[in-house]
Amino acid sequence: MTIKLFNTMSRKLEEFKPLNPGRVGFYSCGPTVYHYAHIGNLRTMIHNDILKRMFLENGYDVHHVMNITDVGHLTNDEDDSGEDKMEKGAARDNKSVWDIAKFYKDEFLRDYDDLNIMRPTDMPHATDYIAEQIELVQKLEKLGYTYEIPGDGIYYDTSKFAAYGALTGGALSGNRAGARVEFNSAKRNPTDFALWKFSPVGVRRQMEWDSPWGVGFPGWHAECSAMGMKLLGNHFDIHTGGEDLSRVHHANEIAQSEPITGAPWVSYWVHFSFLVDKSGEKMSKSSGEFLGLDALRRRGYDPMVYRYLILLGHYQTQLAFSWDAMDAAAAGYKNITRRVADLLMDNAPGDVDATAVGAWHDKMLGVISDNLKTAETLVLVQEILRDGTMNAATKINLFEFIDRLLGLQFLDRARRIVERESADAPAEITELAQRRAAAKVARDWATADDLRAQIDAMGWSVVDTRDGFKIVKKDE
Ligand code: AMP
Ligand code: ZN
């Protein structure tokens, strides 16, 4: 199947050609574990997962690396200034940096699992690759790309790398002037960035290491170059991240890596657009109400509804989050699982029609392989449900594929509905329901309503059907 992805580097939709037949290596910039992930971060992780599932369904062997940033990410990314996010988070939580790294990583992985995102093949921590990061800086130093700002750190001289900023359309030096607060005036060029930061004099940081240049810690960008090269090699297929990363973080990763690899480091750069709020503001850890997956769980949403909402959009388009959008997604998701439950309860499912399964499989895989058109695959899901020519067994078989491809757990949720509905109601509930039916026949609506309320309060609901009623256990 032809696979097409939008490559930020060429600004074109390109046909994917693997470096090694049948294999794909991809690196995703992962979370900085100083706080809970917000649902914007999680949007990016869901798109990573779709990318991976698309390759798996196309028969590829996928090597996915996602780093855990537990050091070196400063509050001002563009100027390597401000506080270390990790140290700041530790002070806020009154814990050690190591403790918060573990805590927020575990919380992140809980969200990851609840959203049914497949775990990466490797999940390296920046702090486990300090030696590799020092080695990277040493290599760049030898090649003449670095300079020292006394009392501050070792910096990368971006003027030495002719292709600097190619990812976002070329030289950036003018680009950033005036964009932000004043730049570190000791830097040779505004776009230069720290490779190694010295620990401030007289301050003992919780995370610091010896290096040939003095005690300190790596600049944030160094980890992705060092770990990417170590785990995926000097040239790998795909590098992903949120749209904010292309201009600085990924520009810097390329500048650090390519003088060493001597050739393009990554074949395809894929960036996912932001989740924004109603006013178009980027969802961030500091903006307004903190929206983590937990805020959604607390309001009673199944995490799958959030995943469904994300897949209704395209990765190259910003998505505005609102509770109305969540409600609409919840209704859409429920509608599908209800219909899948009906398929599971079909008394005459028939035999699987392998030809029909093959045709729909190819159609859906074709759509998702064409630049990850998730919304269009969901339209096909509706078509499958509506199709009058396929029996229940065939449709259920297709849903096994749909769940593998989109990870939306339709069958699992449908099975829960079936379980709930087939749970035998206790005798007292059945009796109340019978009395309600009698009250209805007697047109005693008040009694009928009262009995319904009693049944409801006991965790069941009574549903009127063509030939009587059915008692169903309510959602937990
Ligand atoms: P961080 O934890 O801030 O290092 O970010 C982890 C990932 O989430 C990165 O790939 C970011 O680009 C991405 N990200 C940050 N904010 C958003 C957002 N509002 N929408 C989508 N992705 C985001
Ligand atoms: Zn990165």
Coordinates of C-alpha atoms and ligand atoms in Angstrom, one line a residue:
M1 CA 0.0 0.0 0.0
T2 CA 1.3 3.5 -0.8
I3 CA 2.0 5.5 2.3
K4 CA 2.0 9.3 2.1
L5 CA 3.0 11.7 4.8
F6 CA 3.4 15.5 5.0
N7 CA 7.1 16.2 5.4
T8 CA 7.7 19.5 7.1
M9 CA 11.2 19.6 5.6
S10 CA 10.0 19.7 2.0
R11 CA 6.6 21.2 2.9
K12 CA 5.1 18.5 0.6
L13 CA 3.1 15.4 0.8
E14 CA 5.6 12.7 0.1
E15 CA 5.4 9.0 -0.6
F16 CA 7.1 7.2 2.2
K17 CA 10.2 5.1 1.3
P18 CA 11.7 3.2 4.2
L19 CA 15.5 3.2 4.7
N20 CA 15.3 -0.6 5.3
P21 CA 12.6 -2.5 3.5
G22 CA 9.7 -3.5 5.8
R23 CA 11.1 -1.5 8.7
V24 CA 10.5 1.9 10.1
G25 CA 12.4 3.7 12.8
F26 CA 10.7 6.7 14.4
Y27 CA 11.5 9.1 17.2
S28 CA 8.9 11.2 19.0
C29 CA 9.7 14.0 21.4
G30 CA 8.2 12.9 24.6
P31 CA 6.9 14.6 27.8
T32 CA 8.8 16.8 30.2
V33 CA 7.8 15.1 33.4
Y34 CA 7.5 18.1 35.7
H35 CA 3.7 18.2 35.7
Y36 CA 0.7 16.2 34.5
A37 CA 0.4 16.0 30.8
H38 CA -2.4 18.2 29.4
I39 CA -4.8 17.0 26.8
G40 CA -2.8 18.9 24.2
N41 CA 0.3 16.8 24.9
L42 CA -2.0 13.8 24.7
R43 CA -3.4 14.8 21.3
T44 CA 0.2 14.6 20.0
M45 CA 0.7 11.2 21.6
I46 CA -2.6 9.9 20.0
H47 CA -1.4 11.0 16.5
N48 CA 2.0 9.2 17.2
D49 CA 0.0 6.1 17.9
I50 CA -2.1 6.3 14.8
L51 CA 1.1 6.8 12.7
K52 CA 2.5 3.6 14.3
R53 CA -0.7 1.6 13.9
M54 CA -0.9 2.6 10.3
F55 CA 2.7 1.2 9.7
L56 CA 1.9 -2.0 11.7
E57 CA -1.2 -2.7 9.6
N58 CA 0.9 -2.2 6.5
G59 CA 3.1 -5.0 7.8
Y60 CA 6.1 -2.9 9.0
D61 CA 8.3 -3.8 11.8
V62 CA 8.2 -0.5 13.9
H63 CA 10.9 0.7 16.2
H64 CA 9.4 3.6 18.1
V65 CA 11.6 5.7 20.5
M66 CA 10.0 8.3 22.7
N67 CA 12.2 10.1 25.2
I68 CA 11.3 11.1 28.8
T69 CA 12.7 14.6 29.5
D70 CA 13.7 14.7 33.1
V71 CA 16.4 17.3 33.0
G72 CA 17.5 20.4 31.1
H73 CA 14.2 21.9 29.8
L74 CA 14.3 25.5 30.8
T75 CA 11.2 27.7 31.1
N76 CA 12.4 29.8 28.2
D77 CA 13.3 27.3 25.4
E78 CA 14.3 29.9 22.9
D79 CA 17.0 31.5 25.0
D80 CA 18.1 28.7 27.3
S81 CA 17.2 31.0 30.2
G82 CA 14.8 30.9 33.0
E83 CA 14.4 28.1 35.5
D84 CA 14.8 24.4 35.0
K85 CA 11.2 23.1 34.7
M86 CA 12.1 20.0 36.7
E87 CA 13.7 21.9 39.6
K88 CA 10.8 24.3 39.6
G89 CA 8.2 21.5 39.6
A90 CA 10.1 19.8 42.5
A91 CA 10.0 23.1 44.5
R92 CA 6.3 23.4 43.8
D93 CA 5.5 19.9 44.9
N94 CA 8.0 19.9 47.8
K95 CA 9.6 16.7 46.5
S96 CA 12.9 15.8 45.0
V97 CA 13.4 16.2 41.3
W98 CA 13.9 12.4 41.0
D99 CA 10.6 11.8 42.8
I100 CA 8.6 14.2 40.6
A101 CA 10.1 12.7 37.5
K102 CA 9.0 9.2 38.6
F103 CA 5.6 10.5 39.8
Y104 CA 4.7 12.4 36.6
K105 CA 6.1 9.7 34.3
D106 CA 3.8 7.2 35.9
E107 CA 0.9 9.5 35.7
F108 CA 1.7 10.1 32.0
L109 CA 1.8 6.4 31.3
R110 CA -1.5 5.9 33.1
D111 CA -3.1 8.4 30.6
Y112 CA -1.2 6.7 27.8
D113 CA -2.7 3.3 28.7
D114 CA -6.2 4.7 29.3
L115 CA -6.1 6.3 25.8
N116 CA -5.0 2.9 24.5
I117 CA -1.7 4.3 23.1
M118 CA 0.7 1.5 22.4
R119 CA 3.9 1.8 24.5
P120 CA 7.0 2.8 22.6
T121 CA 9.7 0.2 21.9
D122 CA 12.2 2.3 23.9
M123 CA 11.5 5.1 26.4
P124 CA 14.9 6.5 27.3
H125 CA 15.3 9.0 30.1
A126 CA 17.6 12.0 29.4
T127 CA 19.3 11.4 32.7
D128 CA 20.3 7.9 31.7
Y129 CA 22.1 9.2 28.6
I130 CA 24.3 12.0 30.1
A131 CA 27.5 10.3 28.8
E132 CA 26.2 10.2 25.3
Q133 CA 25.2 13.8 25.5
I134 CA 28.6 14.8 26.7
E135 CA 30.1 12.8 23.8
L136 CA 27.9 14.6 21.3
V137 CA 29.1 18.0 22.6
Q138 CA 32.7 16.8 22.5
K139 CA 32.3 15.8 18.8
L140 CA 30.7 19.2 18.0
E141 CA 33.5 20.9 19.8
K142 CA 36.1 19.0 17.8
L143 CA 34.3 20.0 14.6
G144 CA 34.5 23.6 15.6
Y145 CA 30.7 24.3 16.2
T146 CA 30.9 25.4 19.8
Y147 CA 32.0 28.2 22.0
E148 CA 31.9 28.9 25.7
I149 CA 30.1 31.7 27.5
P150 CA 32.0 32.0 30.8
G151 CA 29.8 31.3 33.8
D152 CA 26.9 30.2 31.5
G153 CA 27.7 27.2 29.3
I154 CA 28.9 25.7 26.1
Y155 CA 26.9 27.1 23.1
Y156 CA 26.3 26.0 19.6
D157 CA 27.3 28.5 16.9
T158 CA 24.4 28.3 14.4
S159 CA 26.2 30.5 11.9
K160 CA 28.6 27.5 11.3
F161 CA 25.7 25.4 10.1
A162 CA 24.6 26.6 6.7
A163 CA 21.3 24.8 6.6
Y164 CA 20.2 26.1 10.0
G165 CA 16.5 26.5 10.2
A166 CA 15.8 24.7 6.9
L167 CA 12.8 22.9 8.6
T168 CA 10.9 26.2 8.8
G169 CA 12.1 27.8 5.7
G170 CA 15.7 28.9 6.1
A171 CA 18.0 31.1 8.2
L172 CA 16.3 32.2 11.3
S173 CA 18.7 34.7 12.7
G174 CA 16.7 37.7 11.7
N175 CA 13.5 35.9 12.3
R176 CA 13.7 35.8 16.0
A177 CA 14.9 39.3 16.7
G178 CA 12.3 41.2 18.7
A179 CA 10.1 38.1 18.9
R180 CA 10.7 37.7 22.6
V181 CA 12.4 39.3 25.5
E182 CA 16.0 40.4 25.0
F183 CA 18.5 37.7 24.0
N184 CA 21.5 36.6 25.9
S185 CA 23.8 39.3 24.7
A186 CA 26.9 37.0 25.1
K187 CA 25.6 34.8 22.3
R188 CA 27.2 35.2 18.9
N189 CA 23.9 34.8 17.1
P190 CA 20.4 35.0 18.5
T191 CA 19.6 31.4 17.4
D192 CA 22.7 29.9 19.2
F193 CA 21.7 27.5 21.9
A194 CA 23.2 25.8 24.9
L195 CA 24.7 22.4 24.6
W196 CA 25.9 22.3 28.2
K197 CA 24.8 24.6 31.0
F198 CA 27.1 25.2 34.0
S199 CA 25.5 24.9 37.5
P200 CA 25.3 28.4 38.9
V201 CA 28.2 29.3 41.1
G202 CA 27.4 28.6 44.8
V203 CA 24.2 26.7 44.0
R204 CA 24.0 22.9 44.3
R205 CA 21.5 21.7 41.8
Q206 CA 19.6 18.4 42.5
M207 CA 20.7 17.2 39.1
E208 CA 24.2 18.0 37.9
W209 CA 27.1 16.0 36.5
D210 CA 30.8 16.4 35.9
S211 CA 31.8 17.2 32.4
P212 CA 35.0 18.2 30.6
W213 CA 33.7 21.8 30.8
G214 CA 32.7 21.8 34.5
V215 CA 29.8 20.7 36.6
G216 CA 26.4 21.2 35.0
F217 CA 23.7 19.7 33.0
P218 CA 22.9 19.2 29.3
G219 CA 20.9 21.6 27.2
W220 CA 17.4 20.3 26.4
H221 CA 18.0 19.7 22.7
A222 CA 21.0 17.5 23.2
E223 CA 19.1 14.5 24.6
C224 CA 17.0 13.9 21.4
S225 CA 20.1 14.0 19.2
A226 CA 22.1 11.8 21.4
M227 CA 19.4 9.2 22.2
G228 CA 18.0 9.3 18.6
M229 CA 21.4 8.5 17.2
K230 CA 22.2 5.9 19.8
L231 CA 18.9 4.0 19.5
L232 CA 17.9 4.5 15.9
G233 CA 21.2 5.3 14.2
N234 CA 22.8 8.0 12.1
H235 CA 19.9 8.1 9.7
F236 CA 16.3 7.0 10.5
D237 CA 12.9 7.4 8.9
I238 CA 10.6 9.6 10.9
H239 CA 10.8 12.2 13.6
T240 CA 7.6 13.6 15.1
G241 CA 6.5 16.2 17.6
G242 CA 4.0 19.0 18.2
E243 CA 4.0 21.9 15.8
D244 CA 5.9 24.1 18.4
L245 CA 9.0 22.0 18.1
S246 CA 9.9 22.5 14.5
R247 CA 11.2 26.1 14.7
V248 CA 13.6 25.8 17.6
H249 CA 13.9 22.3 19.2
H250 CA 14.0 20.4 15.9
A251 CA 16.1 23.0 14.1
N252 CA 18.6 22.6 16.9
E253 CA 18.4 18.8 16.9
I254 CA 19.3 18.9 13.1
A255 CA 22.1 21.4 13.7
Q256 CA 23.6 19.2 16.4
S257 CA 23.3 15.9 14.5
E258 CA 24.1 16.5 10.9
P259 CA 27.7 17.8 11.3
I260 CA 28.2 14.4 13.0
T261 CA 26.2 12.1 10.7
G262 CA 27.5 14.0 7.6
A263 CA 24.1 13.5 5.9
P264 CA 20.5 14.1 6.5
W265 CA 19.6 12.6 9.9
V266 CA 15.9 12.0 9.4
S267 CA 14.0 11.3 6.2
Y268 CA 10.6 12.6 7.2
W269 CA 9.7 15.3 9.8
V270 CA 6.1 15.0 10.9
H271 CA 4.5 17.7 13.1
F272 CA 1.1 17.6 14.7
S273 CA -1.0 20.7 15.1
F274 CA -2.0 22.0 18.5
L275 CA -5.0 21.5 20.5
V276 CA -6.3 25.0 21.2
D277 CA -9.0 26.5 23.3
K278 CA -12.1 28.3 22.0
S279 CA -10.1 31.6 21.5
G280 CA -7.4 29.8 19.6
E281 CA -4.9 29.8 22.4
K282 CA -2.5 26.8 22.6
M283 CA -3.5 24.5 25.4
S284 CA -0.6 24.6 27.8
K285 CA 0.4 23.6 31.3
S286 CA 0.0 27.1 32.5
S287 CA -3.1 28.2 30.6
G288 CA -6.4 28.7 32.5
E289 CA -8.0 25.6 33.9
F290 CA -5.5 22.8 33.8
L291 CA -7.0 20.2 31.5
G292 CA -5.5 16.8 32.0
L293 CA -7.1 13.5 31.2
D294 CA -8.2 13.4 34.8
A295 CA -10.4 16.5 34.4
L296 CA -12.2 14.5 31.6
R297 CA -12.5 11.4 33.7
R298 CA -13.9 13.4 36.6
R299 CA -16.6 14.7 34.4
G300 CA -17.6 11.2 33.5
Y301 CA -16.0 10.9 30.0
D302 CA -14.5 7.6 28.9
P303 CA -10.9 8.4 27.7
M304 CA -11.9 6.7 24.5
V305 CA -14.3 9.6 23.8
Y306 CA -11.3 12.0 23.9
R307 CA -9.4 9.7 21.5
Y308 CA -12.5 9.6 19.2
L309 CA -12.7 13.4 19.3
I310 CA -9.0 13.7 18.2
L311 CA -9.5 11.2 15.4
L312 CA -12.4 13.3 14.1
G313 CA -9.8 15.9 13.2
H314 CA -6.7 15.9 11.0
Y315 CA -3.2 16.1 12.5
Q316 CA -2.3 19.1 10.4
T317 CA -5.2 21.2 11.6
Q318 CA -5.6 22.8 15.0
L319 CA -8.4 21.4 17.0
A320 CA -10.5 23.6 19.3
F321 CA -11.4 21.9 22.5
S322 CA -14.7 22.5 24.2
W323 CA -17.1 20.6 26.4
D324 CA -19.7 20.8 23.6
A325 CA -17.2 19.1 21.3
M326 CA -16.7 16.4 23.9
D327 CA -20.4 15.9 24.3
A328 CA -20.8 15.6 20.6
A329 CA -17.9 13.1 20.5
A330 CA -19.4 11.1 23.4
A331 CA -22.8 10.9 21.5
G332 CA -21.0 9.7 18.3
Y333 CA -18.9 7.2 20.2
K334 CA -21.9 5.8 22.1
N335 CA -23.9 5.5 19.0
I336 CA -21.2 3.3 17.4
T337 CA -20.7 1.1 20.4
R338 CA -24.5 0.7 20.8
R339 CA -24.7 -0.6 17.2
V340 CA -21.7 -2.9 17.7
A341 CA -23.4 -4.3 20.8
D342 CA -26.5 -5.0 18.7
L343 CA -24.2 -6.9 16.2
L344 CA -22.8 -8.9 19.1
M345 CA -26.3 -9.7 20.3
D346 CA -27.5 -10.8 16.8
N347 CA -29.0 -14.2 17.1
A348 CA -28.1 -15.2 13.5
P349 CA -24.7 -13.6 12.8
G350 CA -24.0 -15.8 9.8
D351 CA -20.5 -16.6 8.4
V352 CA -17.7 -14.1 7.8
D353 CA -17.7 -12.9 4.2
A354 CA -13.9 -12.9 3.6
T355 CA -14.2 -11.0 0.3
A356 CA -16.2 -8.2 1.9
V357 CA -13.7 -8.0 4.8
G358 CA -10.8 -7.8 2.4
A359 CA -12.4 -5.1 0.3
W360 CA -13.2 -2.9 3.4
H361 CA -9.8 -3.6 5.0
D362 CA -8.0 -2.3 1.9
K363 CA -10.3 0.7 1.6
M364 CA -9.7 1.8 5.2
L365 CA -6.0 1.1 5.1
G366 CA -5.7 3.1 1.9
V367 CA -7.4 6.1 3.5
I368 CA -5.3 6.1 6.6
S369 CA -2.1 5.5 4.7
D370 CA -2.9 8.6 2.7
N371 CA -1.5 11.1 5.3
L372 CA -3.4 9.6 8.2
K373 CA -6.9 10.7 7.2
T374 CA -8.6 9.5 10.4
A375 CA -11.8 11.4 10.0
E376 CA -12.4 9.7 6.7
T377 CA -11.9 6.3 8.2
L378 CA -14.6 7.1 10.8
V379 CA -16.9 7.9 7.9
L380 CA -16.2 4.4 6.6
V381 CA -16.9 3.0 10.0
Q382 CA -20.4 4.5 9.7
E383 CA -20.8 3.1 6.2
I384 CA -19.9 -0.4 7.4
L385 CA -22.5 -0.2 10.1
R386 CA -25.1 1.0 7.6
D387 CA -24.2 -1.5 4.9
G388 CA -27.2 -3.8 4.3
T389 CA -25.3 -6.5 2.4
M390 CA -23.0 -7.7 5.3
N391 CA -24.1 -9.9 8.1
A392 CA -23.2 -9.4 11.8
A393 CA -20.3 -11.9 11.7
T394 CA -18.6 -10.0 8.8
K395 CA -19.1 -6.6 10.5
I396 CA -17.7 -7.9 13.8
N397 CA -14.7 -9.3 12.0
L398 CA -14.2 -5.8 10.5
F399 CA -14.4 -4.2 13.9
E400 CA -11.5 -6.3 15.1
F401 CA -9.4 -4.7 12.3
I402 CA -10.9 -1.2 13.0
D403 CA -9.9 -1.5 16.7
R404 CA -6.4 -2.5 15.7
L405 CA -6.1 0.4 13.3
L406 CA -7.7 3.2 15.3
G407 CA -7.4 1.8 18.8
L408 CA -10.8 3.0 19.7
Q409 CA -11.8 -0.2 21.6
F410 CA -15.3 -0.3 20.0
L411 CA -15.6 -4.1 20.6
D412 CA -14.5 -3.9 24.2
R413 CA -17.0 -1.1 25.0
A414 CA -19.8 -3.0 23.1
R415 CA -19.1 -6.1 25.1
R416 CA -19.5 -4.2 28.2
I417 CA -22.9 -3.0 27.0
V418 CA -23.9 -6.6 26.2
E419 CA -22.7 -7.7 29.7
R420 CA -24.7 -5.0 31.3
E421 CA -27.8 -5.8 29.3
S422 CA -27.7 -9.5 29.8
A423 CA -27.1 -9.4 33.5
D424 CA -30.0 -11.0 35.1
A425 CA -32.1 -8.5 37.0
P426 CA -32.8 -9.4 40.6
A427 CA -36.3 -10.7 41.3
E428 CA -37.3 -7.5 43.2
I429 CA -36.4 -5.3 40.2
T430 CA -38.4 -7.6 37.9
E431 CA -41.3 -7.4 40.2
L432 CA -41.2 -3.5 40.3
A433 CA -41.0 -3.5 36.5
Q434 CA -44.1 -5.8 36.3
R435 CA -46.0 -3.6 38.6
R436 CA -45.0 -0.6 36.5
A437 CA -46.3 -2.4 33.4
A438 CA -49.6 -3.0 35.1
A439 CA -49.8 0.6 36.2
K440 CA -49.3 1.7 32.7
V441 CA -52.1 -0.6 31.5
A442 CA -54.3 1.0 34.1
R443 CA -53.1 4.4 32.8
D444 CA -51.9 5.2 36.3
W445 CA -49.0 7.3 35.1
A446 CA -48.0 8.6 38.5
T447 CA -47.5 5.2 39.9
A448 CA -45.7 4.0 36.8
D449 CA -43.3 7.0 37.1
D450 CA -42.7 6.4 40.7
L451 CA -41.9 2.7 40.1
R452 CA -39.5 3.7 37.3
A453 CA -37.8 6.1 39.7
Q454 CA -37.4 3.3 42.3
I455 CA -35.9 1.0 39.7
D456 CA -33.6 3.7 38.7
A457 CA -32.4 4.4 42.2
M458 CA -31.5 0.7 42.5
G459 CA -29.1 1.0 39.5
W460 CA -31.3 -0.4 36.8
S461 CA -33.4 1.0 34.1
V462 CA -36.5 -0.2 32.4
V463 CA -36.8 0.1 28.7
D464 CA -40.1 -0.3 26.9
T465 CA -39.9 -2.5 23.9
R466 CA -42.4 -3.6 21.2
D467 CA -43.4 -6.7 23.1
G468 CA -43.1 -5.5 26.7
F469 CA -40.1 -4.3 28.6
K470 CA -36.4 -5.0 29.1
I471 CA -34.5 -4.4 32.3
V472 CA -31.0 -3.1 31.8
K473 CA -28.2 -2.5 34.3
K474 CA -27.2 1.2 34.2
D475 CA -23.7 2.5 33.3
E476 CA -21.5 2.5 36.3
Ligands
AMP1 P1 6.3 18.8 26.7 O1 5.8 17.9 27.8 O2 5.9 20.2 26.9 O3 7.7 18.6 26.4 O4 5.5 18.4 25.3 C1 5.3 17.1 24.9 C2 4.7 17.1 23.5 O5 3.4 17.7 23.4 C3 5.6 17.8 22.4 O6 5.6 17.1 21.2 C4 4.8 19.1 22.3 O7 5.1 19.6 21.0 C5 3.4 18.6 22.4 N1 2.4 19.7 22.7 C6 2.6 20.7 23.6 N2 1.5 21.5 23.7 C7 0.6 21.0 22.8 C8 -0.8 21.3 22.4 N3 -1.4 22.3 22.9 N4 -1.3 20.5 21.4 C9 -0.7 19.5 20.9 N5 0.6 19.1 21.2 C10 1.2 19.8 22.2
ZN2 ZN 13.1 16.3 21.0

